[in-house]
C-alpha atoms as an extended CHARMM CRD file, in Angstrom:
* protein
*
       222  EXT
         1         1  UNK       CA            108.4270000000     -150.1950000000     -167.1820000000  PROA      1               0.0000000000
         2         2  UNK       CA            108.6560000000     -154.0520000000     -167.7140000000  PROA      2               0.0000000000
         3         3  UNK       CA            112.4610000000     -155.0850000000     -168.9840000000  PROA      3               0.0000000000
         4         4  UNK       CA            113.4780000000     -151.4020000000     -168.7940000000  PROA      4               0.0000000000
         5         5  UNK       CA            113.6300000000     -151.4110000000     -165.1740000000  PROA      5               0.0000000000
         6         6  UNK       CA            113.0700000000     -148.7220000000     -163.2470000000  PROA      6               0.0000000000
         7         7  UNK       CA            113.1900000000     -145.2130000000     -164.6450000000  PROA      7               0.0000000000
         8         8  UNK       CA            115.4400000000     -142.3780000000     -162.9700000000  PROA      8               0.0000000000
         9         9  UNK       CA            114.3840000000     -139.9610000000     -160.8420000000  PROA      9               0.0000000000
        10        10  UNK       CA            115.9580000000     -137.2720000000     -159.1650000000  PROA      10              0.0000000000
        11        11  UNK       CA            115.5540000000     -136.3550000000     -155.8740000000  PROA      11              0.0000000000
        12        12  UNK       CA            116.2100000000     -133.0400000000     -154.3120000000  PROA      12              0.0000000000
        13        13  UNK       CA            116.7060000000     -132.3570000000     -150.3210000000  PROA      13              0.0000000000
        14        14  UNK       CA            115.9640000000     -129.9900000000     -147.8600000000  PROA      14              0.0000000000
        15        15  UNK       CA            117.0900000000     -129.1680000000     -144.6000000000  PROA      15              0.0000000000
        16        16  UNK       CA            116.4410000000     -126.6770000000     -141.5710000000  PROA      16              0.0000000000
        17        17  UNK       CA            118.7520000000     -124.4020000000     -139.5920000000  PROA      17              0.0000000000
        18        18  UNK       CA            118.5600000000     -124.4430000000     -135.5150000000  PROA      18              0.0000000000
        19        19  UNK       CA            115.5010000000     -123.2490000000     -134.3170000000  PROA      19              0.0000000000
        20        20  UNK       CA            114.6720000000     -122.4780000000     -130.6020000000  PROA      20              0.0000000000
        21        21  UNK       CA            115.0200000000     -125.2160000000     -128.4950000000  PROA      21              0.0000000000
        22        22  UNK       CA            116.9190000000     -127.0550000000     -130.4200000000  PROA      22              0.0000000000
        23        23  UNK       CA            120.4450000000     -125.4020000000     -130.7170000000  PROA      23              0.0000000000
        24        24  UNK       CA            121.5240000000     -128.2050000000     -133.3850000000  PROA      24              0.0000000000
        25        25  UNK       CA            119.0010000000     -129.6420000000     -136.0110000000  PROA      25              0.0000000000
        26        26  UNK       CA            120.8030000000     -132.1100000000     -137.1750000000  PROA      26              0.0000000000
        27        27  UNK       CA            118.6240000000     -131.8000000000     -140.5450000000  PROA      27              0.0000000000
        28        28  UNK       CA            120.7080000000     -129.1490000000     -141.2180000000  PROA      28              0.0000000000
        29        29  UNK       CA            124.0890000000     -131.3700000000     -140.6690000000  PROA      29              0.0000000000
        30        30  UNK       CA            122.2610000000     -134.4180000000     -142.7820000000  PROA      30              0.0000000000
        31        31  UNK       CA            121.8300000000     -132.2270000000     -145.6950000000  PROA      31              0.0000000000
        32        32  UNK       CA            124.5560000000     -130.3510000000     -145.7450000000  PROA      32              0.0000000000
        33        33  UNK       CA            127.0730000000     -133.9880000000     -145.6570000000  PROA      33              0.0000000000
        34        34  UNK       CA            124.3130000000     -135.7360000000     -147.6660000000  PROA      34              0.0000000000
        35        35  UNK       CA            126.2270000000     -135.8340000000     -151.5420000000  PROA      35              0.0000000000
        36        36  UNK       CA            129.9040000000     -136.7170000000     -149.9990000000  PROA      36              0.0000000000
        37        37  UNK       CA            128.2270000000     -139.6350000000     -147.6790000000  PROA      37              0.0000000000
        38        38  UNK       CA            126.5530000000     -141.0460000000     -150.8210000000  PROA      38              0.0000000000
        39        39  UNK       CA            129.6010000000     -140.5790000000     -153.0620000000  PROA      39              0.0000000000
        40        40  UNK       CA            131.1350000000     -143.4390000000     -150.7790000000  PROA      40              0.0000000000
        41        41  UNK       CA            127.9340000000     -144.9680000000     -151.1060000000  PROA      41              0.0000000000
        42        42  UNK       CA            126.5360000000     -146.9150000000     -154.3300000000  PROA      42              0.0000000000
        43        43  UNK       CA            123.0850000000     -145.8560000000     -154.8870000000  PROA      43              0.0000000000
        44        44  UNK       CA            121.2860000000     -147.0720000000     -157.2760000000  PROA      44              0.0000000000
        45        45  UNK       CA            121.8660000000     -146.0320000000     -161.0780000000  PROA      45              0.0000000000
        46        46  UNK       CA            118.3510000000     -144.8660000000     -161.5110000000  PROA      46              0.0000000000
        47        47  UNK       CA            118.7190000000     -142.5120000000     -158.7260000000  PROA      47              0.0000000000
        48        48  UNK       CA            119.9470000000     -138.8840000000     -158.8400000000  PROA      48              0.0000000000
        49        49  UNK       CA            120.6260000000     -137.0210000000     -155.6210000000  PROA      49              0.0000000000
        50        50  UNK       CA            119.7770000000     -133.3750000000     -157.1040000000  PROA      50              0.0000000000
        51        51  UNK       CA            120.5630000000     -130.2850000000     -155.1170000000  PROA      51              0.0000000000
        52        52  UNK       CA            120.5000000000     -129.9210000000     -151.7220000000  PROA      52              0.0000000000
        53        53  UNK       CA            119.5990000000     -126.7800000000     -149.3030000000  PROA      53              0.0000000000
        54        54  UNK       CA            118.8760000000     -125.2550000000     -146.0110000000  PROA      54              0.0000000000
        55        55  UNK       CA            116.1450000000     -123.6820000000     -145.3330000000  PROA      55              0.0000000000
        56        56  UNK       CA            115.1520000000     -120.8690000000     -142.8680000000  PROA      56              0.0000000000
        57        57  UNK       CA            113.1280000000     -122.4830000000     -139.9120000000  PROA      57              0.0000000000
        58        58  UNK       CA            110.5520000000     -119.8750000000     -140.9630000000  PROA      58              0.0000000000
        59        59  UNK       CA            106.9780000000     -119.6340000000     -142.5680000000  PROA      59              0.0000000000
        60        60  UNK       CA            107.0070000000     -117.1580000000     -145.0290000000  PROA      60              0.0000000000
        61        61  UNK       CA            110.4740000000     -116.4840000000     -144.6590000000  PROA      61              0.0000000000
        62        62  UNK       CA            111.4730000000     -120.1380000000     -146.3140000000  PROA      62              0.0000000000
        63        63  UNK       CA            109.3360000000     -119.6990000000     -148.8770000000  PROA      63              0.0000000000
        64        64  UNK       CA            111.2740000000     -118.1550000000     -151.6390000000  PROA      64              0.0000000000
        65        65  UNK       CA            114.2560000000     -120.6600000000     -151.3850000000  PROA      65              0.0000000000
        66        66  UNK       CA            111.6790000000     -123.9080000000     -151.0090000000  PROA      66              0.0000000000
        67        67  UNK       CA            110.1810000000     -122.5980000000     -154.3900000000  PROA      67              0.0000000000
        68        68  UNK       CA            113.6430000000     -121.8440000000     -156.1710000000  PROA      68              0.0000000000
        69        69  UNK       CA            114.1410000000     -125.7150000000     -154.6960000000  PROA      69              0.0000000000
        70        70  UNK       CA            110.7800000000     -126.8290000000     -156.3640000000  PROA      70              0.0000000000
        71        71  UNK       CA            110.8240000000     -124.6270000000     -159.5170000000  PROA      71              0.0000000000
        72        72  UNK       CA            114.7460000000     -126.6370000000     -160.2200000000  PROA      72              0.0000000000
        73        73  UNK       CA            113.1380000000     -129.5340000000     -160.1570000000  PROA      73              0.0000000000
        74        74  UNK       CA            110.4640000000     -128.0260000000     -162.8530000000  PROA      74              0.0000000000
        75        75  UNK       CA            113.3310000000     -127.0480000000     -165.1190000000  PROA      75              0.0000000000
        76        76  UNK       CA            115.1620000000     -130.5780000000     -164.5730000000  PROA      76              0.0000000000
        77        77  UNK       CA            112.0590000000     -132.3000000000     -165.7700000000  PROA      77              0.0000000000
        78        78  UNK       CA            111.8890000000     -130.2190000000     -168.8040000000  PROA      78              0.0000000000
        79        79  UNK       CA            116.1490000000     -130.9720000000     -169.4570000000  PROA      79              0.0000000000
        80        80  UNK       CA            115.7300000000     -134.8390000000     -169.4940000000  PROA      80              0.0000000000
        81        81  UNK       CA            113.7400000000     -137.8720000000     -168.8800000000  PROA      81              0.0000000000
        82        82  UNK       CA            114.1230000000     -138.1280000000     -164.9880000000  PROA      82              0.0000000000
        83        83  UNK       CA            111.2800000000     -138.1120000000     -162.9900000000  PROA      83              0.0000000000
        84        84  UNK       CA            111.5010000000     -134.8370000000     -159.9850000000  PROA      84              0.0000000000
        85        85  UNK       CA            110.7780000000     -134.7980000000     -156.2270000000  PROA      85              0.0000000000
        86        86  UNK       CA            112.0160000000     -133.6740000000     -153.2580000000  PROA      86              0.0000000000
        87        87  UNK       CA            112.4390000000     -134.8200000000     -149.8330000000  PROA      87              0.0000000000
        88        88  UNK       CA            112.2110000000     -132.3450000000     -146.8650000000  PROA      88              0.0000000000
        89        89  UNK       CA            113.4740000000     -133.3870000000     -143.4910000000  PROA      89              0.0000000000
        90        90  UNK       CA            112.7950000000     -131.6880000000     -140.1490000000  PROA      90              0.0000000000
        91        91  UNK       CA            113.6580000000     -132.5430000000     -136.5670000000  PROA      91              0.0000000000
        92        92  UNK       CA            111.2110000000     -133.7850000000     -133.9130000000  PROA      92              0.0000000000
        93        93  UNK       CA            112.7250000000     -133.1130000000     -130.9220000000  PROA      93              0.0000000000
        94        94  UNK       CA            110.4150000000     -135.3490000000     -128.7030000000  PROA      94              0.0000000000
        95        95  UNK       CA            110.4850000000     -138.3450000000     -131.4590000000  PROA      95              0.0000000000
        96        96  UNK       CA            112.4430000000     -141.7430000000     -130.3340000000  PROA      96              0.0000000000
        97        97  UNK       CA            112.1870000000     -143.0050000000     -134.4540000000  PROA      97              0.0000000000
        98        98  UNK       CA            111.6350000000     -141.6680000000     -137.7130000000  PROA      98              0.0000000000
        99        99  UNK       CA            108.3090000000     -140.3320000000     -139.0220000000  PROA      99              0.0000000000
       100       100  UNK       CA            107.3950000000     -140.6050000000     -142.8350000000  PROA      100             0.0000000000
       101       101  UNK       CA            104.4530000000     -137.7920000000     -143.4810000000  PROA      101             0.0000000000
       102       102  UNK       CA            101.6630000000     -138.7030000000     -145.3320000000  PROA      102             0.0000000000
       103       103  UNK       CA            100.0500000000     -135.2890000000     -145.4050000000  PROA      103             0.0000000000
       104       104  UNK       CA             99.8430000000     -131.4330000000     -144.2480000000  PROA      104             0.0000000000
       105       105  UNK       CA             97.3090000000     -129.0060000000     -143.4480000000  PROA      105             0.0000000000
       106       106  UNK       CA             96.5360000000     -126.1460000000     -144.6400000000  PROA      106             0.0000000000
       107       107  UNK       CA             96.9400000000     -124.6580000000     -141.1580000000  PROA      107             0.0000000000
       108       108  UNK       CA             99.3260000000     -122.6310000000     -139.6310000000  PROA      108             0.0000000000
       109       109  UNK       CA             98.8360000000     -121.9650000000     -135.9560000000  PROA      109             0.0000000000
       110       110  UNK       CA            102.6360000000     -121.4940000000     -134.7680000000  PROA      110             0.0000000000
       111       111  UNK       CA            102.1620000000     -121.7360000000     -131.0310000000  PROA      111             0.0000000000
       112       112  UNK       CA            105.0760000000     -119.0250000000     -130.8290000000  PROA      112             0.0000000000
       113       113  UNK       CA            106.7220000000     -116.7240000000     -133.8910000000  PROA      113             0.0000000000
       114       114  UNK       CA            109.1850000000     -118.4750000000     -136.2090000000  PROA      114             0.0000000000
       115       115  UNK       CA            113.2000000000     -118.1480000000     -136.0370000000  PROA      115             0.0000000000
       116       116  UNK       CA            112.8960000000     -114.6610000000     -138.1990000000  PROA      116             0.0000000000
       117       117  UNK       CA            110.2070000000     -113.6420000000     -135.6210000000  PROA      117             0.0000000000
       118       118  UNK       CA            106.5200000000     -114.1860000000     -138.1980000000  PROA      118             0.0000000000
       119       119  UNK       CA            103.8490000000     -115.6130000000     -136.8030000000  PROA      119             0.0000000000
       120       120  UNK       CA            100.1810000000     -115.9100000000     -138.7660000000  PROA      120             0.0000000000
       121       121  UNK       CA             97.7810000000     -113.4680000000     -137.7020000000  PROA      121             0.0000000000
       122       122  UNK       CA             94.3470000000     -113.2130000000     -138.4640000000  PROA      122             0.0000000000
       123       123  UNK       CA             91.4850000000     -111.1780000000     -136.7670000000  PROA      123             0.0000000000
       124       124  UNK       CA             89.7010000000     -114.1480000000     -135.0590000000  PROA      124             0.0000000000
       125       125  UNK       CA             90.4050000000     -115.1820000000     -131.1560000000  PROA      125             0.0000000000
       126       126  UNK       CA             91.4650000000     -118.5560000000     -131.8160000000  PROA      126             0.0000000000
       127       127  UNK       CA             94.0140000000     -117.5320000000     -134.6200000000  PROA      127             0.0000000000
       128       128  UNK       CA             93.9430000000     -120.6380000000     -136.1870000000  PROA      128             0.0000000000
       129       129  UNK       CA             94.8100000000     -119.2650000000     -140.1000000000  PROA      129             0.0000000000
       130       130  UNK       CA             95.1620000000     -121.1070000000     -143.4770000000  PROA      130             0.0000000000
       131       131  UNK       CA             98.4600000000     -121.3950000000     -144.7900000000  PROA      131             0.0000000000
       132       132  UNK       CA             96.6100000000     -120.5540000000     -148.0800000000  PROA      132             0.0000000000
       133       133  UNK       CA             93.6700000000     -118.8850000000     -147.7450000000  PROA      133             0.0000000000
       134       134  UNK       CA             92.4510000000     -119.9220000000     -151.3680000000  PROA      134             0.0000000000
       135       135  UNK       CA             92.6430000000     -123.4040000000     -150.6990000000  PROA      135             0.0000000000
       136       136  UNK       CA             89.7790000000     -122.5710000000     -148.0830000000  PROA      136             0.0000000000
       137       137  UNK       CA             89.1940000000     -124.2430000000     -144.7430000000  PROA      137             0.0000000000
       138       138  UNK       CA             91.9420000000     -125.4480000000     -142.4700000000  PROA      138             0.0000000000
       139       139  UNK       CA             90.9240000000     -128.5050000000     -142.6350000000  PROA      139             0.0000000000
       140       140  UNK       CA             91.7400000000     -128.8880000000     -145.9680000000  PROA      140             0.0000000000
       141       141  UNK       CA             94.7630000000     -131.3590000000     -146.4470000000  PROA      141             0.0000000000
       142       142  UNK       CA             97.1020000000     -132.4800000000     -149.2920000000  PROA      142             0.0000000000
       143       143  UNK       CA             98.7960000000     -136.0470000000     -149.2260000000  PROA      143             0.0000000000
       144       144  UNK       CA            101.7790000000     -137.2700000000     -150.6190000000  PROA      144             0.0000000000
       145       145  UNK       CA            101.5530000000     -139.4080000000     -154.1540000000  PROA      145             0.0000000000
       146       146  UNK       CA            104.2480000000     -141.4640000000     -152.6830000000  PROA      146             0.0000000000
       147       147  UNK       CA            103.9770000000     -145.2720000000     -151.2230000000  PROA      147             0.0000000000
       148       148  UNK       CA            104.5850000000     -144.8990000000     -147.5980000000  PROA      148             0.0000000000
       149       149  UNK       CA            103.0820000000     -148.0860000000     -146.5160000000  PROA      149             0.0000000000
       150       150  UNK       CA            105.7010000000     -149.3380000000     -148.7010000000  PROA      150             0.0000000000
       151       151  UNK       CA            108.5930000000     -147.4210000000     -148.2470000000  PROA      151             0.0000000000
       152       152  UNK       CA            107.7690000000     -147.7760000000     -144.1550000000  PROA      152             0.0000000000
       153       153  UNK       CA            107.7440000000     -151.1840000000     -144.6220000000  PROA      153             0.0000000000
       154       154  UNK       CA            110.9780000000     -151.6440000000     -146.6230000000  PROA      154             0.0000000000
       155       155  UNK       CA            112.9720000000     -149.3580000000     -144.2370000000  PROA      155             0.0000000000
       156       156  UNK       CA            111.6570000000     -151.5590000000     -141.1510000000  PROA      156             0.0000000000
       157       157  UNK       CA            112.9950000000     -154.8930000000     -143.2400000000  PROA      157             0.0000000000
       158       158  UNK       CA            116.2640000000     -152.9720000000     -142.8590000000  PROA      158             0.0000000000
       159       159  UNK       CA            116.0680000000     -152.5250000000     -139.7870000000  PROA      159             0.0000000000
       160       160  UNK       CA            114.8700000000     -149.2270000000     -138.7800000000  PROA      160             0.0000000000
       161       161  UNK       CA            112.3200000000     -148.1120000000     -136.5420000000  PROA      161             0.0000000000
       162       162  UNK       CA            110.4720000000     -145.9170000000     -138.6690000000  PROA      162             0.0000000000
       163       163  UNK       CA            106.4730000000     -145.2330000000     -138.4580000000  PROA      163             0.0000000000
       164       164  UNK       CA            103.9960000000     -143.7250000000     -140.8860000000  PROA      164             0.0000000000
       165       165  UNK       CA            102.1520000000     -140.5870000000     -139.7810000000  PROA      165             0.0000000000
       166       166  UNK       CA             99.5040000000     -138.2150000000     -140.6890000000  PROA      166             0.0000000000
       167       167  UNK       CA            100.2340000000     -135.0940000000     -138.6690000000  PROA      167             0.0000000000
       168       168  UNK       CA            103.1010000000     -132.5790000000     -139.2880000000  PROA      168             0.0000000000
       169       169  UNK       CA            102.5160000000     -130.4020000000     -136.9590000000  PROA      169             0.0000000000
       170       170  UNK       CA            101.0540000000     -126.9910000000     -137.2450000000  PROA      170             0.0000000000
       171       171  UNK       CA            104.3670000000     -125.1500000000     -137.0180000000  PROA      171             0.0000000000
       172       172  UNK       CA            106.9720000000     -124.5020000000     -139.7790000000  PROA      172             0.0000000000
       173       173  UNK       CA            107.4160000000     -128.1470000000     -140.5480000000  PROA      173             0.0000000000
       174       174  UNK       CA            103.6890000000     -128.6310000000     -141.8120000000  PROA      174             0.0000000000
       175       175  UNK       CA            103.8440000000     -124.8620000000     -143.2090000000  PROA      175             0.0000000000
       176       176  UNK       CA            106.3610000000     -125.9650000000     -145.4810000000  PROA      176             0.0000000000
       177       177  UNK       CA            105.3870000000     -129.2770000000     -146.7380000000  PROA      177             0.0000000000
       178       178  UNK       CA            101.8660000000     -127.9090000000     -147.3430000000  PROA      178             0.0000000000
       179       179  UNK       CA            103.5000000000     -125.3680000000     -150.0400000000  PROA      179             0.0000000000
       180       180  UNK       CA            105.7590000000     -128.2990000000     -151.3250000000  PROA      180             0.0000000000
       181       181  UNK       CA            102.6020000000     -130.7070000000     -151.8530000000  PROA      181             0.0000000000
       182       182  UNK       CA            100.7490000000     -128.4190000000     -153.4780000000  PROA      182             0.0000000000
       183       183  UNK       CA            103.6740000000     -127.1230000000     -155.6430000000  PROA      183             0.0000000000
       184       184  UNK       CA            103.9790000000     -130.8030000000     -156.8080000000  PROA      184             0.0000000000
       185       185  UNK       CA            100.0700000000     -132.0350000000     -156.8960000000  PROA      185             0.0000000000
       186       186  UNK       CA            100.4180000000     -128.5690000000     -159.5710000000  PROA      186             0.0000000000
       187       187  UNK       CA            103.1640000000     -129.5900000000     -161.5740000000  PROA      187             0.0000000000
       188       188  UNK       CA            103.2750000000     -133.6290000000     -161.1860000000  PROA      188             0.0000000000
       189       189  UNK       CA            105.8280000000     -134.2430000000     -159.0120000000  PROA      189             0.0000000000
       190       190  UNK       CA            106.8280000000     -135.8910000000     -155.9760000000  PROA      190             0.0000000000
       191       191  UNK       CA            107.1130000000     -134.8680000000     -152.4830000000  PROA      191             0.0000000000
       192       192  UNK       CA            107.5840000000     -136.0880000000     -148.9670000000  PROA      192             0.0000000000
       193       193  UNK       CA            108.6990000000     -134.9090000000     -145.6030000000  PROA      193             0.0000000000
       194       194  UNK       CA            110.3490000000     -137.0210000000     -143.1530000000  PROA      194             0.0000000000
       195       195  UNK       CA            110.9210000000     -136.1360000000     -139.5290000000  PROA      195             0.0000000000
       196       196  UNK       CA            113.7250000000     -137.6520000000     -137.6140000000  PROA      196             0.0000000000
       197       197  UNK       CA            114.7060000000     -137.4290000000     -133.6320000000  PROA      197             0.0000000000
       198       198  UNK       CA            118.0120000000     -135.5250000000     -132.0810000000  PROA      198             0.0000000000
       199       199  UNK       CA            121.3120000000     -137.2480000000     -132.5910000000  PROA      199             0.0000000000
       200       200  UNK       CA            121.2810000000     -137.7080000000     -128.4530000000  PROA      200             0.0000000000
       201       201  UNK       CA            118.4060000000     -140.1420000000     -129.9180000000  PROA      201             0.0000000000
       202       202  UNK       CA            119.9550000000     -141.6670000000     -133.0970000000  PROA      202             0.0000000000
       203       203  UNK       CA            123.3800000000     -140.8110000000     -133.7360000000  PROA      203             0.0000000000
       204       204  UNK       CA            124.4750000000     -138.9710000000     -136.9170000000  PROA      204             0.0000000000
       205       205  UNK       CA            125.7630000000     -142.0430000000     -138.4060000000  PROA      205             0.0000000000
       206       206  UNK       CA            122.6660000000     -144.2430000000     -138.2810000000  PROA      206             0.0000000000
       207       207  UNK       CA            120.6710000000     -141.3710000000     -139.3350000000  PROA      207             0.0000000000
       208       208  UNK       CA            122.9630000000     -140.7230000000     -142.9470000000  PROA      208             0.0000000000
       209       209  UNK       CA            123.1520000000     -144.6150000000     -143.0350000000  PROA      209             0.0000000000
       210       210  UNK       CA            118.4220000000     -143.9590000000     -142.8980000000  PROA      210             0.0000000000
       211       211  UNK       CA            118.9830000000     -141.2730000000     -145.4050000000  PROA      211             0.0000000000
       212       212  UNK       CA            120.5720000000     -143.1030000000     -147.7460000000  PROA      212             0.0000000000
       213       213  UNK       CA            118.2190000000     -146.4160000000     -147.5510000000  PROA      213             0.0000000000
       214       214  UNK       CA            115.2960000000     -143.9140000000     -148.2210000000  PROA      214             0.0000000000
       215       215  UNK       CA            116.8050000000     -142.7470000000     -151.2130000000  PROA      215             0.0000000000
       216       216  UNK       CA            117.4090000000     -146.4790000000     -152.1060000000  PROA      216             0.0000000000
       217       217  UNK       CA            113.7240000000     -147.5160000000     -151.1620000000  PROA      217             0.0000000000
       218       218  UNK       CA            112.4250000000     -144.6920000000     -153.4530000000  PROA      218             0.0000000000
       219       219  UNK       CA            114.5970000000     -145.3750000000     -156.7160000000  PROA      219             0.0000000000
       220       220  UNK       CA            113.2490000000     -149.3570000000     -156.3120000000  PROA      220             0.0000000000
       221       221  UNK       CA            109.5210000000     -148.3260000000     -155.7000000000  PROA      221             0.0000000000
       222       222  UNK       CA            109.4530000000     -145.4920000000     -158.6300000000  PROA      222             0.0000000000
């Protein structure tokens, strides 16, 4: 890139809706206040917030709008120069800070059935069932292309508590950022999920305020 500085990317975002036990996932609020907060905001010029959605907090039932989600970004690399990626977030309701995932599994062993009542079932005891059963073992695992020992590193010089982590879970969170990795290892894009805490944890304000340094971190590292 040398003297041309950084090229632009654009980023698209994705959300959940409540799920049970947690009768506000304030995912859902982030994204759905995420372009007005960062109109008042000056991010970067190389930075495009694309579109930004709520998804089901469901398996197969957030599947077809996560892939309308990653197929726009297909069609927005073929319009223009901009790099494409996404960023999903999802709550952890036990977390105390935020959690940049490194990778999913391509397992899918929902310890109860999702919010539109699916749960994976296979014909073994342990029901422990590949998300895709192509990509083989559950074991199997895809990682993000992105720098999180960077980006975890330049949100903590701004002051947030903010950790690096390898599991997602085995529930809808993983589910979903499983399909989204291998959507973009597919097509060459960009992808990362992000789990942050309640508001009783981190207040709405702080967490927007996170938001918005990510997307800052990520137009300076691309």
């Amino acid at each position: 890139m040398g003297s041309e500085g950084p090229s632009v990317i654009t980023v698209h975002i994705t959300g959940f809706k409540k799920f049970h036990g947690v009768a506000e996932n304030p995912t859902e609020k982030i994204v759905t206040n995420l372009k007005s907060f960062v109109e008042k905001k000056a991010l970067p010029k190389n930075l495009v917030l694309g579109s930004c959605t709520i998804l089901e907090t469901a398996g197969q039932g957030a599947l077809g709008t996560l892939y309308k989600v990653l197929e726009s970004a297909i069609a927005g690399r073929e319009n223009g120069p901009s790099a494409q990626g996404q960023i999903h977030f999802g709550v952890n309701s036990g977390a105390t800070r935020f959690a940049l995932e490194n990778q999913a599994v391509n397992e899918a062993t929902f310890r109860c059935p999702d919010e539109l009542g699916w749960k994976p079932q296979c014909d073994c005891f342990m029901q422990r069932v590949p998300i895709v059963p192509s990509d083989g073992s559950i074991s199997r695992t895809r990682e993000t292309t992105l720098p999180i020992t960077e980006l975890t590193k330049s949100l903590r010089k701004t002051g947030y508590d903010v950790m690096p982590s390898d599991d997602a879970g085995r529930f809808v969170c993983n589910y979903v950022y499983y399909h989204s990795l291998r959507f973009a290892e597919q097509h060459g894009i960009k992808s990362l999920f992000v789990h942050v805490p309640l508001f009783l944890t981190i207040d709405e304000e702080v967490q927007m305020h996170f938001v918005a340094s990510l997307l800052e971190a990520l137009a300076v590292l691309n």
